[in-house]
Coordinates of C-alpha atoms in Angstrom, one line a residue:
M2 CA 0.0 0.0 0.0
K3 CA 1.2 3.5 -0.8
K4 CA -1.5 5.7 0.4
I5 CA 0.7 7.8 2.7
F6 CA 2.7 9.2 -0.2
N7 CA -0.1 9.1 -2.7
I8 CA -2.0 11.9 -0.9
I9 CA -0.7 15.4 -1.4
C10 CA -2.6 17.5 1.2
A11 CA -2.9 21.2 1.2
I12 CA -4.0 22.7 4.6
S13 CA -6.3 25.7 4.3
V14 CA -4.9 29.1 5.3
A15 CA -8.1 29.4 7.3
C16 CA -6.9 26.6 9.5
G17 CA -3.8 28.7 10.4
F18 CA -1.1 26.8 8.5
T19 CA 1.3 28.0 5.8
A20 CA 4.0 25.8 4.4
C21 CA 7.3 27.6 4.2
D22 CA 8.8 28.1 0.8
S23 CA 12.3 28.5 2.2
F24 CA 14.0 28.8 5.5
L25 CA 15.2 32.2 7.0
D26 CA 15.2 33.6 3.4
E27 CA 11.4 34.1 3.6
H28 CA 11.2 34.1 7.4
T29 CA 7.8 32.3 7.4
P30 CA 6.5 31.8 10.9
Q31 CA 5.3 28.4 12.2
A32 CA 1.7 27.4 12.4
T33 CA -0.6 29.2 14.8
L34 CA -3.3 27.4 16.6
S35 CA -5.8 30.1 17.5
D36 CA -8.9 28.2 16.4
E37 CA -9.9 25.2 18.6
Q38 CA -11.5 23.7 15.5
V39 CA -8.1 23.2 14.0
K40 CA -7.1 20.8 16.8
T41 CA -9.1 17.9 15.5
P42 CA -7.9 14.4 14.7
E43 CA -8.8 14.9 11.1
N44 CA -6.7 18.0 10.7
A45 CA -3.8 16.5 12.6
E46 CA -3.9 13.4 10.3
A47 CA -4.0 15.8 7.3
M48 CA -0.9 17.6 8.5
V49 CA 0.9 14.4 9.1
V50 CA 0.1 13.3 5.5
S51 CA 1.3 16.7 4.3
A52 CA 4.6 16.2 6.1
Y53 CA 5.1 12.8 4.4
A54 CA 4.1 14.1 1.0
I55 CA 6.7 16.9 0.9
F56 CA 9.5 14.4 0.9
T57 CA 8.4 13.6 -2.6
T58 CA 7.0 16.9 -3.8
A59 CA 9.8 19.1 -2.6
E60 CA 12.6 17.2 -4.4
D61 CA 13.3 17.4 -8.1
I62 CA 15.8 16.5 -10.8
N63 CA 18.4 18.9 -9.5
S64 CA 17.8 18.3 -5.8
S65 CA 17.0 14.6 -5.4
F66 CA 16.8 13.6 -1.7
S67 CA 18.5 10.4 -2.9
M68 CA 21.6 12.6 -3.1
W69 CA 22.6 11.3 -6.5
N70 CA 23.3 14.9 -7.7
F71 CA 25.9 15.2 -4.9
D72 CA 27.3 11.6 -5.2
V73 CA 29.0 12.7 -8.4
R74 CA 31.8 13.9 -6.0
S75 CA 32.6 10.2 -5.3
D76 CA 34.7 7.7 -7.3
D77 CA 31.5 5.7 -8.1
A78 CA 30.1 8.0 -10.8
Y79 CA 30.7 10.7 -13.4
K80 CA 28.2 13.6 -13.6
G81 CA 27.3 12.7 -17.2
G82 CA 25.0 14.7 -19.4
N83 CA 26.0 16.5 -22.5
G84 CA 29.3 17.8 -21.3
T85 CA 30.9 19.9 -18.6
S86 CA 28.6 22.9 -19.2
D87 CA 25.5 20.7 -18.9
G88 CA 24.8 21.1 -15.2
D89 CA 28.0 23.1 -14.8
V90 CA 27.5 23.6 -11.0
F91 CA 27.6 19.9 -10.6
H92 CA 30.7 19.6 -12.8
Q93 CA 32.4 22.0 -10.4
L94 CA 31.5 19.7 -7.5
E95 CA 32.7 16.7 -9.4
I96 CA 36.2 18.1 -9.9
Q97 CA 36.0 20.2 -6.6
Q98 CA 37.1 23.3 -8.5
G99 CA 35.2 26.6 -8.9
V100 CA 32.5 25.9 -6.4
L101 CA 30.9 29.2 -5.3
T102 CA 28.7 29.9 -2.3
T103 CA 26.3 31.6 -4.8
N104 CA 25.8 28.5 -6.9
W105 CA 22.1 27.9 -7.2
N106 CA 22.2 24.2 -6.5
L107 CA 23.6 24.6 -3.0
N108 CA 20.8 27.0 -1.9
D109 CA 18.2 24.9 -3.7
I110 CA 18.9 21.7 -1.7
W111 CA 19.2 23.7 1.5
A112 CA 15.8 25.4 1.0
R113 CA 14.0 22.3 -0.1
L114 CA 15.1 20.3 2.9
Y115 CA 14.3 23.1 5.4
N116 CA 10.9 23.5 3.7
S117 CA 10.4 19.8 4.4
L118 CA 11.4 20.3 8.0
S119 CA 9.0 23.2 8.3
R120 CA 6.1 20.9 7.2
V121 CA 7.1 18.3 9.7
N122 CA 7.3 20.8 12.6
S123 CA 3.9 22.2 11.6
A124 CA 2.5 18.6 12.0
I125 CA 4.2 18.2 15.3
A126 CA 2.8 21.5 16.6
L127 CA -0.7 20.5 15.7
L128 CA -0.3 17.0 17.1
N129 CA 0.9 18.5 20.4
E130 CA -2.3 20.5 20.6
S131 CA -4.6 17.6 19.6
E132 CA -5.9 14.6 21.6
Y133 CA -6.7 11.3 19.9
N134 CA -5.7 7.7 20.1
M135 CA -3.0 7.8 17.3
K136 CA -1.3 11.0 18.7
Q137 CA 1.8 9.3 20.2
Q138 CA 2.4 7.1 17.2
R139 CA 2.1 10.0 14.7
L140 CA 4.5 12.1 16.9
A141 CA 7.0 9.3 16.6
E142 CA 6.6 9.2 12.9
M143 CA 7.2 12.9 12.6
K144 CA 10.2 12.8 14.9
F145 CA 11.6 10.1 12.5
L146 CA 11.0 12.4 9.5
R147 CA 12.6 15.4 11.3
A148 CA 15.6 13.2 12.0
Y149 CA 15.7 12.3 8.3
G150 CA 15.7 15.9 7.1
H151 CA 18.4 16.9 9.5
F152 CA 20.4 13.9 8.6
L153 CA 20.4 14.7 4.9
L154 CA 21.4 18.3 5.7
K155 CA 24.1 17.4 8.1
R156 CA 25.9 15.0 5.7
L157 CA 25.9 17.7 3.1
F158 CA 26.8 20.8 5.1
K159 CA 28.0 19.6 8.5
N160 CA 27.3 22.8 10.4
I161 CA 23.6 23.4 10.2
P162 CA 20.9 25.1 12.3
F163 CA 18.6 22.6 14.0
V164 CA 14.9 23.3 13.9
I165 CA 13.9 21.1 16.9
N166 CA 11.5 23.6 18.5
E167 CA 8.3 23.2 16.6
S168 CA 6.8 26.2 18.4
M169 CA 9.6 28.6 17.4
T170 CA 8.5 32.2 16.9
Y171 CA 9.4 34.5 14.0
D172 CA 12.2 36.2 16.0
E173 CA 13.6 32.9 17.3
Y174 CA 14.0 31.7 13.7
N175 CA 16.2 34.7 13.0
E176 CA 18.4 33.9 16.0
L177 CA 19.3 30.3 15.1
S178 CA 23.0 29.6 14.7
N179 CA 24.5 26.9 12.6
T180 CA 27.4 26.5 15.1
E181 CA 25.4 26.4 18.3
Y182 CA 26.2 22.7 18.6
T183 CA 29.4 20.8 18.0
N184 CA 29.5 18.1 15.3
D185 CA 29.0 15.5 18.0
E186 CA 26.2 17.4 19.6
G187 CA 24.5 17.7 16.3
W188 CA 24.4 14.0 15.7
Q189 CA 23.1 13.6 19.2
L190 CA 20.1 15.9 18.5
I191 CA 19.2 13.6 15.6
I192 CA 19.6 10.6 17.8
D193 CA 17.3 12.1 20.4
D194 CA 14.5 12.4 17.9
L195 CA 15.1 8.9 16.7
I196 CA 15.1 7.4 20.3
E197 CA 11.7 8.9 20.8
A198 CA 10.5 7.4 17.5
Y199 CA 12.1 4.0 18.3
N200 CA 10.5 3.8 21.7
T201 CA 7.0 4.4 20.3
L202 CA 6.8 3.1 16.7
P203 CA 5.0 -0.2 16.2
V204 CA 6.7 -3.4 14.8
T205 CA 4.5 -3.3 11.7
Q206 CA 2.5 -0.6 9.8
E207 CA -0.4 -1.1 7.5
D208 CA 0.8 1.8 5.4
K209 CA 4.2 0.9 4.0
G210 CA 5.4 4.4 3.8
R211 CA 5.3 4.8 7.6
P212 CA 8.4 3.9 9.5
T213 CA 8.4 0.9 11.9
K214 CA 10.5 0.1 15.0
A215 CA 13.0 -1.7 12.8
S216 CA 13.2 1.4 10.5
A217 CA 14.1 3.5 13.5
A218 CA 16.7 1.0 14.7
A219 CA 18.4 1.0 11.3
F220 CA 18.4 4.8 11.2
L221 CA 19.8 4.9 14.8
A222 CA 22.6 2.5 13.8
K223 CA 23.5 4.7 10.9
V224 CA 23.6 7.9 12.9
Y225 CA 25.6 6.3 15.7
L226 CA 28.0 5.1 13.1
Y227 CA 28.5 8.6 11.8
K228 CA 28.8 9.9 15.3
A229 CA 31.4 7.4 16.2
Y230 CA 33.9 8.9 13.7
R231 CA 34.6 12.1 15.6
Q232 CA 35.1 15.3 13.6
D233 CA 34.9 17.8 16.4
D234 CA 37.9 20.0 15.6
A235 CA 36.4 23.3 14.5
K236 CA 39.5 24.0 12.3
S237 CA 39.5 20.6 10.6
N238 CA 37.2 17.9 9.1
Q239 CA 39.7 15.2 10.0
V240 CA 38.6 12.1 12.0
T241 CA 40.3 12.5 15.3
S242 CA 39.1 9.3 16.9
V243 CA 36.6 6.5 16.6
N244 CA 34.4 6.2 19.7
Q245 CA 33.9 2.7 21.1
A246 CA 30.7 3.5 23.0
E247 CA 29.0 4.6 19.8
L248 CA 30.2 1.5 18.0
E249 CA 28.6 -0.5 20.7
K250 CA 25.3 1.4 20.0
V251 CA 25.6 0.3 16.4
I252 CA 25.9 -3.3 17.5
E253 CA 22.8 -2.8 19.8
F254 CA 20.6 -1.3 17.0
T255 CA 21.7 -3.9 14.4
D256 CA 20.8 -6.8 16.6
P257 CA 19.1 -9.4 14.3
R258 CA 16.3 -9.8 16.9
L259 CA 15.1 -6.3 16.0
Y260 CA 14.6 -7.3 12.4
T261 CA 12.5 -10.5 12.6
N262 CA 10.2 -9.3 9.8
Y263 CA 13.2 -8.4 7.5
G264 CA 16.1 -10.1 5.8
L265 CA 18.0 -10.2 2.5
E266 CA 16.2 -10.7 -0.7
N267 CA 17.1 -13.9 -2.6
D268 CA 18.4 -11.6 -5.4
I269 CA 19.7 -8.1 -4.8
H270 CA 18.0 -6.9 -8.0
N271 CA 14.6 -7.4 -6.4
N272 CA 15.3 -4.2 -4.5
F273 CA 15.4 -2.2 -7.7
R274 CA 12.4 -3.5 -9.6
P275 CA 9.3 -1.3 -10.1
E276 CA 6.6 -4.1 -10.2
E277 CA 4.3 -4.1 -7.2
Q278 CA 5.2 -7.6 -6.2
Y279 CA 8.8 -6.5 -5.6
E280 CA 8.2 -3.3 -3.8
N281 CA 8.3 -3.1 0.0
G282 CA 10.0 -6.5 0.1
K283 CA 11.6 -8.1 3.1
E284 CA 14.8 -6.1 2.6
S285 CA 13.1 -2.7 2.5
L286 CA 13.1 -1.2 6.0
W287 CA 11.8 2.2 4.9
A288 CA 11.3 3.4 1.4
I289 CA 10.0 6.6 -0.2
Q290 CA 6.7 5.5 -1.8
Y291 CA 6.0 6.5 -5.4
S292 CA 2.9 5.4 -7.4
R293 CA 1.1 5.4 -10.7
N294 CA -2.6 5.3 -11.7
D295 CA -3.7 7.0 -8.5
G296 CA -6.2 9.4 -10.2
S297 CA -3.8 12.2 -11.0
T298 CA -2.3 13.0 -14.4
Y299 CA 1.0 11.4 -13.7
G300 CA 0.5 9.8 -10.3
N301 CA 2.9 10.3 -7.5
L302 CA 5.9 9.5 -9.6
N303 CA 9.6 9.9 -8.8
W304 CA 10.7 12.8 -11.0
S305 CA 14.0 13.2 -9.1
Y306 CA 15.7 10.5 -11.2
G307 CA 14.5 12.2 -14.4
L308 CA 18.0 13.2 -15.6
I309 CA 19.4 9.7 -15.3
P310 CA 17.8 7.6 -18.2
P311 CA 20.0 7.4 -21.4
N312 CA 18.7 8.8 -24.6
I313 CA 17.6 5.8 -26.7
P314 CA 16.1 6.8 -30.0
G315 CA 12.5 5.4 -30.3
A316 CA 12.5 4.5 -26.6
T317 CA 13.7 6.9 -24.0
D318 CA 13.9 9.9 -26.3
G319 CA 14.9 12.9 -24.2
G320 CA 16.8 10.9 -21.7
C321 CA 19.6 13.1 -20.3
D322 CA 22.2 10.4 -19.4
F323 CA 23.4 11.8 -16.1
Y324 CA 24.9 9.9 -13.1
K325 CA 27.0 7.5 -15.2
P326 CA 29.0 4.7 -13.4
S327 CA 32.8 5.3 -13.4
Q328 CA 35.3 2.9 -14.9
N329 CA 36.8 2.9 -11.4
L330 CA 33.6 1.4 -10.0
V331 CA 33.5 -1.2 -12.8
N332 CA 37.0 -2.2 -12.0
A333 CA 36.2 -2.7 -8.3
Y334 CA 33.9 -5.6 -9.2
R335 CA 36.8 -7.6 -10.8
T336 CA 37.7 -10.7 -8.8
G337 CA 40.8 -12.8 -8.8
D338 CA 41.4 -16.5 -9.1
D339 CA 40.3 -16.8 -5.5
G340 CA 36.9 -15.1 -6.3
L341 CA 37.7 -12.2 -4.1
P342 CA 38.0 -8.5 -5.0
F343 CA 41.4 -6.8 -5.4
L344 CA 41.4 -4.7 -2.3
D345 CA 44.5 -2.6 -3.2
T346 CA 45.0 -3.0 -6.9
F347 CA 41.6 -3.2 -8.4
N348 CA 42.3 -0.2 -10.7
S349 CA 45.6 -1.5 -11.9
K350 CA 43.8 -2.6 -15.1
D351 CA 40.4 -1.9 -16.6
Y352 CA 37.9 -4.7 -16.4
D353 CA 37.9 -6.9 -19.6
I354 CA 34.7 -8.7 -20.2
A355 CA 36.4 -11.3 -22.3
S356 CA 39.0 -12.4 -19.8
D357 CA 38.3 -11.1 -16.3
N358 CA 36.2 -12.7 -13.5
A359 CA 33.6 -10.5 -12.0
D360 CA 31.2 -10.2 -9.1
P361 CA 27.7 -10.7 -10.4
R362 CA 26.6 -7.4 -8.8
L363 CA 28.6 -5.6 -11.5
F364 CA 26.0 -6.5 -14.1
L365 CA 23.1 -5.5 -11.8
T366 CA 24.6 -2.1 -11.0
V367 CA 26.3 -1.0 -14.3
G368 CA 25.0 -1.3 -17.9
I369 CA 28.1 -2.0 -19.9
P370 CA 28.6 -1.8 -23.7
G371 CA 28.1 -5.2 -25.3
L372 CA 25.4 -6.2 -22.8
P373 CA 21.6 -5.6 -22.8
Y374 CA 20.4 -2.4 -21.2
M375 CA 18.1 -3.2 -18.2
F376 CA 18.4 -6.9 -19.2
N377 CA 16.4 -6.3 -22.4
K378 CA 18.1 -7.7 -25.5
N379 CA 16.2 -5.3 -27.7
F380 CA 18.4 -2.6 -26.3
M381 CA 22.0 -3.7 -26.7
M382 CA 24.5 -1.1 -25.3
E383 CA 27.3 0.2 -27.6
K384 CA 30.1 2.6 -27.6
T385 CA 28.1 5.2 -29.6
S386 CA 26.6 8.6 -29.0
I387 CA 23.3 6.8 -28.3
W388 CA 24.7 5.6 -25.0
S389 CA 26.7 8.8 -24.2
R390 CA 25.3 12.2 -24.9
S391 CA 28.8 13.5 -24.3
N392 CA 30.2 11.3 -27.1
G393 CA 32.3 9.3 -24.6
L394 CA 33.6 12.1 -22.4
Y395 CA 31.8 10.4 -19.5
G396 CA 32.2 6.9 -20.9
Y397 CA 29.4 4.6 -22.1
N398 CA 28.3 2.9 -18.9
V399 CA 24.8 3.4 -17.6
S400 CA 23.3 3.1 -14.1
L401 CA 20.9 0.2 -13.7
K402 CA 19.6 0.8 -10.1
Q403 CA 17.7 4.0 -10.9
N404 CA 16.4 3.0 -14.3
V405 CA 13.5 0.9 -15.7
D406 CA 13.3 -1.4 -18.6
P407 CA 12.1 0.5 -21.7
A408 CA 9.6 -2.3 -22.3
L409 CA 7.7 -1.0 -19.3
I410 CA 7.2 2.5 -20.8
D411 CA 3.6 3.7 -20.0
Q412 CA 3.4 1.1 -17.2
Y413 CA 6.2 1.9 -14.8
L414 CA 8.2 4.4 -16.9
I415 CA 6.3 7.5 -17.7
K416 CA 7.3 10.5 -19.9
G417 CA 6.3 13.9 -18.7
S418 CA 8.6 16.9 -18.7
Y419 CA 11.3 14.3 -17.9
W420 CA 11.2 10.5 -17.5
A421 CA 9.7 9.4 -14.2
S422 CA 9.1 6.1 -12.5
S423 CA 6.8 4.7 -9.8
M424 CA 9.6 2.6 -8.4
N425 CA 10.2 3.1 -4.7
R426 CA 13.5 4.4 -3.4
I427 CA 14.7 2.3 -0.5
V428 CA 16.2 4.6 2.1
F429 CA 17.2 1.9 4.6
R430 CA 17.7 -1.7 3.5
Y431 CA 18.7 -4.8 5.5
A432 CA 22.0 -5.3 3.6
D433 CA 23.1 -2.0 5.0
V434 CA 22.2 -3.0 8.5
L435 CA 24.5 -6.1 8.1
L436 CA 27.3 -4.0 6.7
M437 CA 27.0 -1.4 9.5
R438 CA 27.2 -4.2 12.0
A439 CA 30.2 -5.6 10.3
E440 CA 31.9 -2.2 10.3
A441 CA 31.3 -1.7 14.0
Y442 CA 32.6 -5.2 14.8
A443 CA 35.7 -4.6 12.6
Q444 CA 36.5 -1.3 14.4
L445 CA 36.0 -3.1 17.8
G446 CA 38.6 -5.7 16.7
Q447 CA 36.0 -8.5 16.5
T448 CA 37.1 -9.5 13.1
D449 CA 35.5 -13.0 12.9
Q450 CA 32.0 -11.5 13.4
A451 CA 32.7 -8.9 10.8
I452 CA 33.8 -11.3 8.2
S453 CA 30.8 -13.6 8.9
L454 CA 28.5 -10.7 8.1
V455 CA 30.3 -9.8 5.0
N456 CA 30.1 -13.4 3.8
Q457 CA 26.3 -13.3 4.2
I458 CA 26.2 -10.4 1.7
R459 CA 28.6 -12.2 -0.6
S460 CA 26.6 -15.4 -0.5
R461 CA 23.5 -13.5 -1.6
A462 CA 25.5 -11.8 -4.3
A463 CA 26.6 -15.1 -5.7
S464 CA 23.0 -16.2 -6.1
S465 CA 21.8 -12.9 -7.6
T466 CA 21.7 -14.1 -11.2
Q467 CA 18.0 -14.3 -12.1
M468 CA 18.3 -11.5 -14.6
I469 CA 21.7 -12.4 -15.9
S470 CA 21.9 -16.2 -15.9
S471 CA 22.3 -16.2 -19.7
Y472 CA 25.3 -13.8 -19.7
P473 CA 28.1 -16.4 -19.5
S474 CA 26.8 -18.3 -22.5
A475 CA 25.5 -15.4 -24.5
F476 CA 28.2 -12.8 -23.9
G477 CA 31.2 -14.6 -22.4
V478 CA 30.8 -13.0 -19.0
K479 CA 32.6 -14.9 -16.2
F480 CA 30.9 -14.8 -12.8
Y481 CA 33.2 -15.7 -9.9
I482 CA 32.6 -14.7 -6.3
T483 CA 33.6 -16.5 -3.1
N484 CA 33.5 -15.9 0.6
Y485 CA 36.4 -14.8 2.7
K486 CA 38.1 -17.7 4.6
G487 CA 40.8 -17.6 7.3
N488 CA 41.8 -15.0 9.8
Y489 CA 42.2 -11.3 9.2
S490 CA 43.7 -8.5 11.1
K491 CA 41.7 -5.4 12.2
E492 CA 43.2 -3.4 9.4
E493 CA 42.6 -6.1 6.8
T494 CA 39.0 -6.5 8.0
L495 CA 38.3 -2.8 7.7
K496 CA 39.5 -2.9 4.1
I497 CA 37.2 -5.8 3.4
V498 CA 34.2 -4.2 5.0
K499 CA 34.8 -0.8 3.2
M500 CA 35.1 -2.6 -0.2
E501 CA 32.0 -4.7 0.5
R502 CA 30.0 -1.5 1.2
R503 CA 31.1 -0.1 -2.1
L504 CA 30.3 -3.3 -4.0
E505 CA 26.9 -3.8 -2.4
L506 CA 25.8 -0.2 -2.3
G507 CA 27.3 1.0 -5.5
M508 CA 25.3 3.8 -7.2
E509 CA 23.1 4.1 -4.2
C510 CA 24.5 7.5 -3.3
E511 CA 26.3 6.4 -0.1
R512 CA 29.9 6.3 -1.3
F513 CA 31.0 10.0 -1.0
F514 CA 29.5 10.2 2.5
D515 CA 31.2 7.0 3.5
L516 CA 34.6 8.4 2.4
V517 CA 34.1 11.6 4.4
R518 CA 32.9 9.6 7.5
W519 CA 35.9 7.4 7.4
G520 CA 38.3 10.3 6.8
D521 CA 39.4 8.7 3.5
A522 CA 38.0 11.3 1.1
A523 CA 41.1 13.2 0.2
S524 CA 43.4 10.2 -0.2
V525 CA 41.0 8.1 -2.1
L526 CA 39.6 10.8 -4.4
N527 CA 42.9 12.4 -5.3
K528 CA 44.2 8.9 -6.2
Y529 CA 41.1 8.4 -8.2
Y530 CA 41.5 11.6 -10.1
A531 CA 45.0 10.7 -11.1
E532 CA 44.1 7.2 -12.2
E533 CA 40.9 8.1 -14.0
I534 CA 42.2 10.8 -16.4
D535 CA 42.6 8.2 -19.2
N536 CA 38.9 7.2 -18.8
C537 CA 37.5 10.7 -18.1
A538 CA 39.6 13.7 -19.2
I539 CA 37.8 16.1 -17.0
Y540 CA 39.8 14.9 -14.0
S541 CA 43.0 16.6 -15.3
D542 CA 41.7 19.7 -13.4
A543 CA 40.4 17.9 -10.4
H544 CA 41.8 18.1 -6.9
F545 CA 40.2 17.4 -3.5
T546 CA 41.3 19.8 -0.8
A547 CA 41.2 18.3 2.7
N548 CA 39.5 20.3 5.4
K549 CA 37.3 22.0 2.8
D550 CA 35.8 19.8 0.2
E551 CA 34.3 17.2 2.6
Y552 CA 31.3 19.5 3.0
L553 CA 29.4 22.0 1.0
P554 CA 29.7 25.7 1.8
I555 CA 26.8 27.3 3.5
P556 CA 24.9 29.1 0.7
F557 CA 25.6 32.8 0.4
S558 CA 21.9 33.7 0.5
Q559 CA 21.5 31.9 3.8
I560 CA 24.5 33.5 5.3
S561 CA 23.2 36.9 4.2
A562 CA 19.7 36.3 5.7
S563 CA 21.0 35.0 9.0
N564 CA 21.7 38.4 10.5
G565 CA 25.2 37.3 11.4
H566 CA 24.2 34.1 13.1
Y567 CA 25.7 31.7 10.6
T568 CA 29.4 30.9 10.3
Q569 CA 30.8 29.7 7.0
N570 CA 32.3 26.3 6.8
I571 CA 36.1 26.1 7.0
G572 CA 38.2 26.2 3.8
N573 CA 38.2 29.9 2.8
W574 CA 35.1 29.6 0.5

């Protein structure tokens, strides 16, 4: 069921509510509750639905809450498109050069996310003034959504104002500071909301778009993992320590007993299929719900992936071909004679489909020339301009996890101003829970437990061939993946876990944030730029500056509107 995200609710101004169009820039006050008739269960439920809905309606192709637009800073993906001037502000982020605080995309994602938080806080304010039997559960759901909005903002900007007082006045908005809390304290504020949600949310929900206790547990584990990697030096973004107490919290909130209704899909690809029988499966802990045929012109479709489909004449005409998998990512899926990835030398040679072994997840993550696009043999990928609007500048690979088989056009792939899909976007999936648990165990020196969890992921990967079973005979592909055996040091285990996160979560927009969290961004990305120039010439001008490029600058318009209460992030922007 998708009814939570299918309803887009507008609360009447007569009821005393106005959804903010931006934050601080417009100085829109919070909801007022002067009329007792407003405080009804019906209006409270309507505001809750409105708060859910904005997490689809407030995002768009340039500000996807999936964060794909900003994952182009990682070594997983090229920006793509028609060249460096096509989405030039994202090109600047990709090579980490020429980024300005006045760039429109920075303020756009900031304003959209704070707009979402404003809607959530309006719902909380009304719930606090209402009395009915669902009140506490709905408050828990809204605390979960408030944590989600702050989490997305914090990963992008690090130093952000926290809007945790839903009754804030006009003047109080103008007095918010983005450095009131340390980095560690900021993560704790998000955790505080999530603890409230976790303690109240039910084990199951009839409406699939609503979070459950397991959703909150997975979210808590993720925030505790970010919090564990301390970056509290105000003059640096370096990881100064890894906190053991927070790692123990990750272990606590990834306990399998909390996830009795969840588990790994038999095939990883089931998580990225639009058909109803695959959506909200056992691996999906919480997903943004999109829909079709719900009575509106286009349904509640996901337009935020609209730039990603390739431009296939006669099929996806108008596809913009953004967010293209890098050759570096393809190479990471190579396996050796032992069936294991090359942890240190995977990019020493480019993957050769004719001779190299590969992890099956490669062919479920990346569309590669010589193979069918979206597993459909009517659309064979080639090294031509059809598969690269930039004529090869960004290579010819295509992302598979965000795209839909062209055979499903007018069913699950719809053309409006851009291409859109009804396919859910999973925010938290069970594989990530296992990998977070593995990482915490690895950091705590409990290497056997970490390797065991990694092997669960790899065993599932080995069996994920329902869509590609014909590839070895038809295209000469060589699948070979095995589990890790033997004993490994803490350092070796951490390398294994980090690589497994990349292989399992490739093109799911986690990679850049993982690199920053680990403190690896500068070393990994500058090595990537140097090695990738032969595959993507734009990197000849790329350089990642430590203690600057880990986070986006606070947008100029927000600094200007803050009346001196905001401090710019470090790095001399």
